[in-house]
CSV table of C-alpha atoms in Angstrom, one decimal:
chain,number,residue,atom,x,y,z
V,1,MET,CA,28.4,-7.3,9.3
V,2,THR,CA,25.4,-7.0,7.8
V,3,ARG,CA,23.9,-3.5,6.5
V,4,VAL,CA,20.6,-3.2,6.7
V,5,LEU,CA,19.2,0.0,6.1
V,6,ILE,CA,15.8,1.1,7.7
V,7,THR,CA,12.7,3.4,6.8
V,8,GLY,CA,10.3,5.3,8.3
V,9,PHE,CA,7.6,8.4,6.7
V,10,ALA,CA,7.1,11.4,8.4
V,11,PRO,CA,4.4,12.6,10.2
V,12,PHE,CA,0.7,13.2,7.7
V,13,GLY,CA,-2.6,13.8,7.5
V,14,GLY,CA,-2.5,16.3,10.4
V,15,ALA,CA,-0.7,13.7,12.8
V,16,SER,CA,2.5,15.5,14.8
V,17,VAL,CA,4.1,11.7,15.0
V,18,ASN,CA,4.4,9.0,12.9
V,19,PRO,CA,5.1,5.5,14.2
V,20,SER,CA,7.2,4.2,11.7
V,21,TRP,CA,9.8,7.1,12.2
V,22,GLN,CA,9.8,6.1,15.5
V,23,ALA,CA,10.4,2.6,15.4
V,24,ALA,CA,13.0,3.0,12.7
V,25,ARG,CA,14.9,5.6,14.8
V,26,LEU,CA,15.1,3.7,18.3
V,27,VAL,CA,15.9,-0.1,16.0
V,28,ALA,CA,18.9,1.9,14.4
V,29,ALA,CA,19.3,3.4,17.8
V,30,GLU,CA,20.0,0.2,19.4
V,31,PRO,CA,20.5,-2.2,16.5
V,32,PRO,CA,20.5,-7.3,16.8
V,33,ALA,CA,23.8,-8.0,17.2
V,34,GLY,CA,25.6,-8.8,13.9
V,35,LEU,CA,23.9,-5.8,11.9
V,36,THR,CA,24.5,-2.4,11.8
V,37,VAL,CA,21.7,-0.3,11.0
V,38,THR,CA,21.1,3.2,9.6
V,39,ALA,CA,17.8,5.2,9.8
V,40,ALA,CA,16.3,7.6,7.1
V,41,GLU,CA,13.1,9.6,6.7
V,42,LEU,CA,11.1,9.4,4.0
V,43,PRO,CA,8.7,12.6,3.0
V,44,CYS,CA,4.6,11.7,3.0
V,45,VAL,CA,4.9,12.6,-0.6
V,46,PHE,CA,4.2,10.5,-3.9
V,47,GLY,CA,7.4,10.4,-5.9
V,48,GLU,CA,9.9,12.0,-3.5
V,49,SER,CA,9.5,9.6,-1.1
V,50,VAL,CA,11.1,6.9,-3.6
V,51,GLU,CA,13.2,9.3,-4.3
V,52,ALA,CA,14.2,9.7,-1.3
V,53,LEU,CA,14.7,6.0,-0.3
V,54,ARG,CA,17.1,5.5,-3.5
V,55,GLU,CA,19.0,8.1,-2.2
V,56,ALA,CA,19.4,6.3,1.4
V,57,VAL,CA,20.0,3.5,-0.5
V,58,HIS,CA,23.0,4.9,-2.1
V,59,ALA,CA,24.5,6.5,0.3
V,60,SER,CA,24.4,3.6,2.8
V,61,ALA,CA,25.0,0.5,0.4
V,62,PRO,CA,22.8,-1.6,2.4
V,63,ASP,CA,22.1,-5.9,2.1
V,64,LEU,CA,19.0,-5.8,3.5
V,65,VAL,CA,16.6,-2.6,3.4
V,66,LEU,CA,13.1,-2.5,5.6
V,67,CYS,CA,10.7,-0.3,4.8
V,68,LEU,CA,8.0,1.1,8.0
V,69,GLY,CA,5.2,2.8,7.2
V,70,GLN,CA,1.8,3.4,9.4
V,71,ALA,CA,-1.0,1.7,9.0
V,72,GLY,CA,-4.2,3.2,12.1
V,73,GLY,CA,-6.2,0.3,12.8
V,74,ARG,CA,-4.3,-2.7,12.8
V,75,PRO,CA,-3.5,-4.5,15.7
V,76,GLY,CA,0.0,-5.3,14.7
V,77,VAL,CA,3.4,-5.1,13.1
V,78,THR,CA,2.2,-6.6,10.0
V,79,VAL,CA,4.9,-7.3,7.2
V,80,GLU,CA,3.2,-7.2,3.6
V,81,ARG,CA,4.2,-9.9,0.6
V,82,VAL,CA,3.0,-7.8,-2.4
V,83,ALA,CA,3.1,-4.4,-3.6
V,84,VAL,CA,0.9,-3.5,-6.7
V,85,ASN,CA,1.7,-0.7,-9.8
V,86,LEU,CA,-0.9,1.5,-8.1
V,87,ASP,CA,-1.0,4.7,-6.4
V,88,ASP,CA,-5.0,5.9,-5.9
V,89,ALA,CA,-5.3,8.5,-3.2
V,90,ARG,CA,-7.7,8.3,-1.0
V,91,ILE,CA,-6.8,11.6,1.1
V,92,PRO,CA,-3.9,14.2,-0.1
V,93,ASP,CA,-0.1,13.2,0.1
V,94,ASN,CA,1.6,16.2,2.2
V,95,LYS,CA,2.1,18.5,-0.8
V,96,GLY,CA,-1.6,18.2,-2.0
V,97,ARG,CA,-0.6,15.1,-5.1
V,98,GLN,CA,-3.8,12.7,-4.9
V,99,PRO,CA,-3.0,10.6,-7.6
V,100,ILE,CA,-6.2,8.8,-8.8
V,101,ASP,CA,-5.7,5.3,-11.3
V,102,GLU,CA,-2.0,6.1,-11.8
V,103,ALA,CA,0.9,4.1,-12.0
V,104,VAL,CA,3.7,3.4,-9.6
V,105,VAL,CA,6.1,2.7,-12.3
V,106,PRO,CA,4.8,3.7,-16.2
V,107,GLY,CA,4.9,0.1,-17.6
V,108,GLY,CA,6.8,-1.4,-14.5
V,109,PRO,CA,5.1,-5.3,-13.6
V,110,ALA,CA,2.0,-5.5,-12.0
V,111,ALA,CA,3.2,-5.9,-8.8
V,112,TYR,CA,5.9,-7.1,-6.7
V,113,PHE,CA,6.3,-9.7,-4.0
V,114,SER,CA,8.7,-8.7,-0.8
V,115,SER,CA,12.3,-10.4,-0.8
V,116,LEU,CA,11.9,-11.0,2.9
V,117,PRO,CA,11.2,-14.3,3.9
V,118,VAL,CA,7.9,-12.8,5.2
V,119,LYS,CA,6.3,-15.7,7.5
V,120,ALA,CA,9.7,-16.4,9.5
V,121,CYS,CA,9.6,-12.4,9.9
V,122,VAL,CA,5.9,-12.7,11.4
V,123,ALA,CA,6.9,-16.0,13.8
V,124,ALA,CA,10.2,-14.3,14.9
V,125,VAL,CA,8.0,-10.9,16.0
V,126,ARG,CA,5.3,-13.1,17.8
V,127,ALA,CA,8.5,-15.0,19.4
V,128,ALA,CA,9.2,-11.0,20.5
V,129,GLY,CA,6.1,-11.4,22.3
V,130,VAL,CA,4.6,-8.4,20.1
V,131,PRO,CA,1.2,-9.3,17.6
V,132,ALA,CA,2.3,-9.6,13.5
V,133,ALA,CA,1.6,-11.0,11.0
V,134,VAL,CA,1.4,-11.1,7.1
V,135,SER,CA,-0.4,-8.8,5.1
V,136,HIS,CA,-1.9,-9.2,1.4
V,137,THR,CA,-1.9,-5.6,0.7
V,138,ALA,CA,0.2,-2.2,1.1
V,139,GLY,CA,-2.8,-0.2,0.3
V,140,THR,CA,-2.8,2.1,-2.6
V,141,PHE,CA,-1.5,5.3,-0.8
V,142,VAL,CA,2.4,6.7,0.3
V,143,CYS,CA,2.9,3.2,1.8
V,144,ASN,CA,2.7,1.3,-1.1
V,145,HIS,CA,4.1,3.5,-3.6
V,146,VAL,CA,7.5,2.9,-1.7
V,147,ALA,CA,6.6,-0.8,-1.2
V,148,TYR,CA,6.7,-1.3,-4.9
V,149,GLY,CA,9.5,1.3,-5.4
V,150,LEU,CA,11.5,-0.8,-3.9
V,151,GLY,CA,10.8,-3.6,-5.0
V,152,HIS,CA,11.9,-2.1,-8.3
V,153,LEU,CA,14.7,-0.7,-7.2
V,154,ILE,CA,15.9,-3.7,-6.1
V,155,ALA,CA,14.5,-5.9,-9.8
V,156,THR,CA,16.1,-3.4,-11.7
V,157,GLU,CA,19.4,-1.8,-10.3
V,158,LEU,CA,20.2,-3.7,-7.0
V,159,SER,CA,19.6,-7.8,-7.7
V,160,HIS,CA,21.9,-8.8,-4.7
V,161,VAL,CA,20.0,-6.2,-2.3
V,162,ARG,CA,16.7,-8.2,-0.5
V,163,GLY,CA,14.2,-5.7,1.2
V,164,GLY,CA,10.1,-5.3,2.0
V,165,PHE,CA,7.7,-3.1,3.5
V,166,VAL,CA,6.7,-3.1,6.9
V,167,HIS,CA,3.3,-1.8,8.5
V,168,VAL,CA,3.5,-0.9,12.0
V,169,PRO,CA,0.4,0.7,14.5
V,170,TRP,CA,-0.6,3.8,15.7
V,171,ALA,CA,1.2,5.2,19.1
V,172,PRO,CA,-0.6,4.6,21.9
V,173,GLU,CA,-0.5,9.2,21.5
V,174,GLN,CA,-2.5,9.1,18.3
V,175,VAL,CA,-5.1,7.3,20.1
V,176,THR,CA,-7.6,9.6,22.1
V,177,ASP,CA,-11.0,7.7,22.4
V,178,GLY,CA,-9.4,5.2,23.8
V,179,THR,CA,-10.2,2.6,21.4
V,180,ALA,CA,-8.0,1.7,18.4
V,181,PRO,CA,-5.4,-0.2,19.0
V,182,ALA,CA,-1.9,0.6,19.6
V,183,LEU,CA,1.4,0.1,20.1
V,184,GLU,CA,3.7,1.6,22.3
V,185,PRO,CA,6.9,2.1,19.7
V,186,THR,CA,9.8,0.6,21.7
V,187,THR,CA,7.2,-2.5,21.8
V,188,VAL,CA,7.1,-2.4,17.7
V,189,ALA,CA,10.8,-2.1,18.4
V,190,ARG,CA,11.7,-4.7,20.1
V,191,GLY,CA,9.3,-6.6,17.5
V,192,LEU,CA,11.4,-5.3,14.4
V,193,ARG,CA,15.1,-6.0,15.8
V,194,ALA,CA,13.6,-9.9,15.9
V,195,LEU,CA,12.2,-9.8,12.5
V,196,LEU,CA,15.6,-8.3,10.8
V,197,HIS,CA,17.7,-10.5,12.4
V,198,THR,CA,15.8,-13.5,10.8
V,199,ALA,CA,15.1,-11.9,8.2
V,200,ALA,CA,19.3,-11.7,7.6
V,201,ALA,CA,20.0,-14.8,8.9
V,202,THR,CA,17.4,-17.0,6.4
V,203,PRO,CA,19.2,-18.0,3.1
V,204,VAL,CA,17.2,-16.3,-0.1
V,205,GLY,CA,14.8,-18.1,-1.1
V,206,GLN,CA,13.6,-19.6,2.6
V,207,ASP,CA,10.7,-19.7,4.4
V,208,LEU,CA,8.4,-21.4,6.8
V,209,ARG,CA,5.8,-23.0,5.3
V,210,VAL,CA,2.5,-22.5,7.1
V,211,THR,CA,-0.7,-20.1,6.0
V,212,GLY,CA,-1.7,-17.2,6.7
V,213,GLY,CA,-2.2,-13.5,5.8
V,214,THR,CA,-5.0,-11.4,5.8
V,215,THR,CA,-6.4,-8.6,2.8
V,216,HIS,CA,-7.9,-6.5,6.2
């Protein structure tokens, strides 16, 4: 059995829900065959989110880590390819912190690439009937903060673990004007189960040789 840790964020920015946590719980409740999945909710707070991730990793001892975040306005599941060593917050986090032009890890590398087979993961989500794409930017808010923190944790402490970050769209209940794209968390969870199955089954260092990706 492959042990998986999947994380989502607490609601932020005045929202009452966060679809990343909704989807994470659904996947953990009904994991793909051959995988055991533990879900953990991370605070939408710079610093504390990475500490909570580290605690969850050490508690669950996973082989694979998938961190999720909300990206309102994106039409599908987006598998992030790279996280950058930069906090540059457009809005405050849930504790009022708003770092500008600060490093996630002072002195750390400029960026970390996902250790998941990002293009194979996108193909798997699409095959499950869920819109998906490769993304080349996780932004500079708490999502990127956690994505970079995960990469740094793997690079410095847990070289046997693979992991990456995925953004999910708004849930329908968050779209009040009916014009922005949204996906039901149950639909997102279906795609994520396919993603995890593919990530676990794909040998380290292998991926599909296809083009794809956007900076949004």
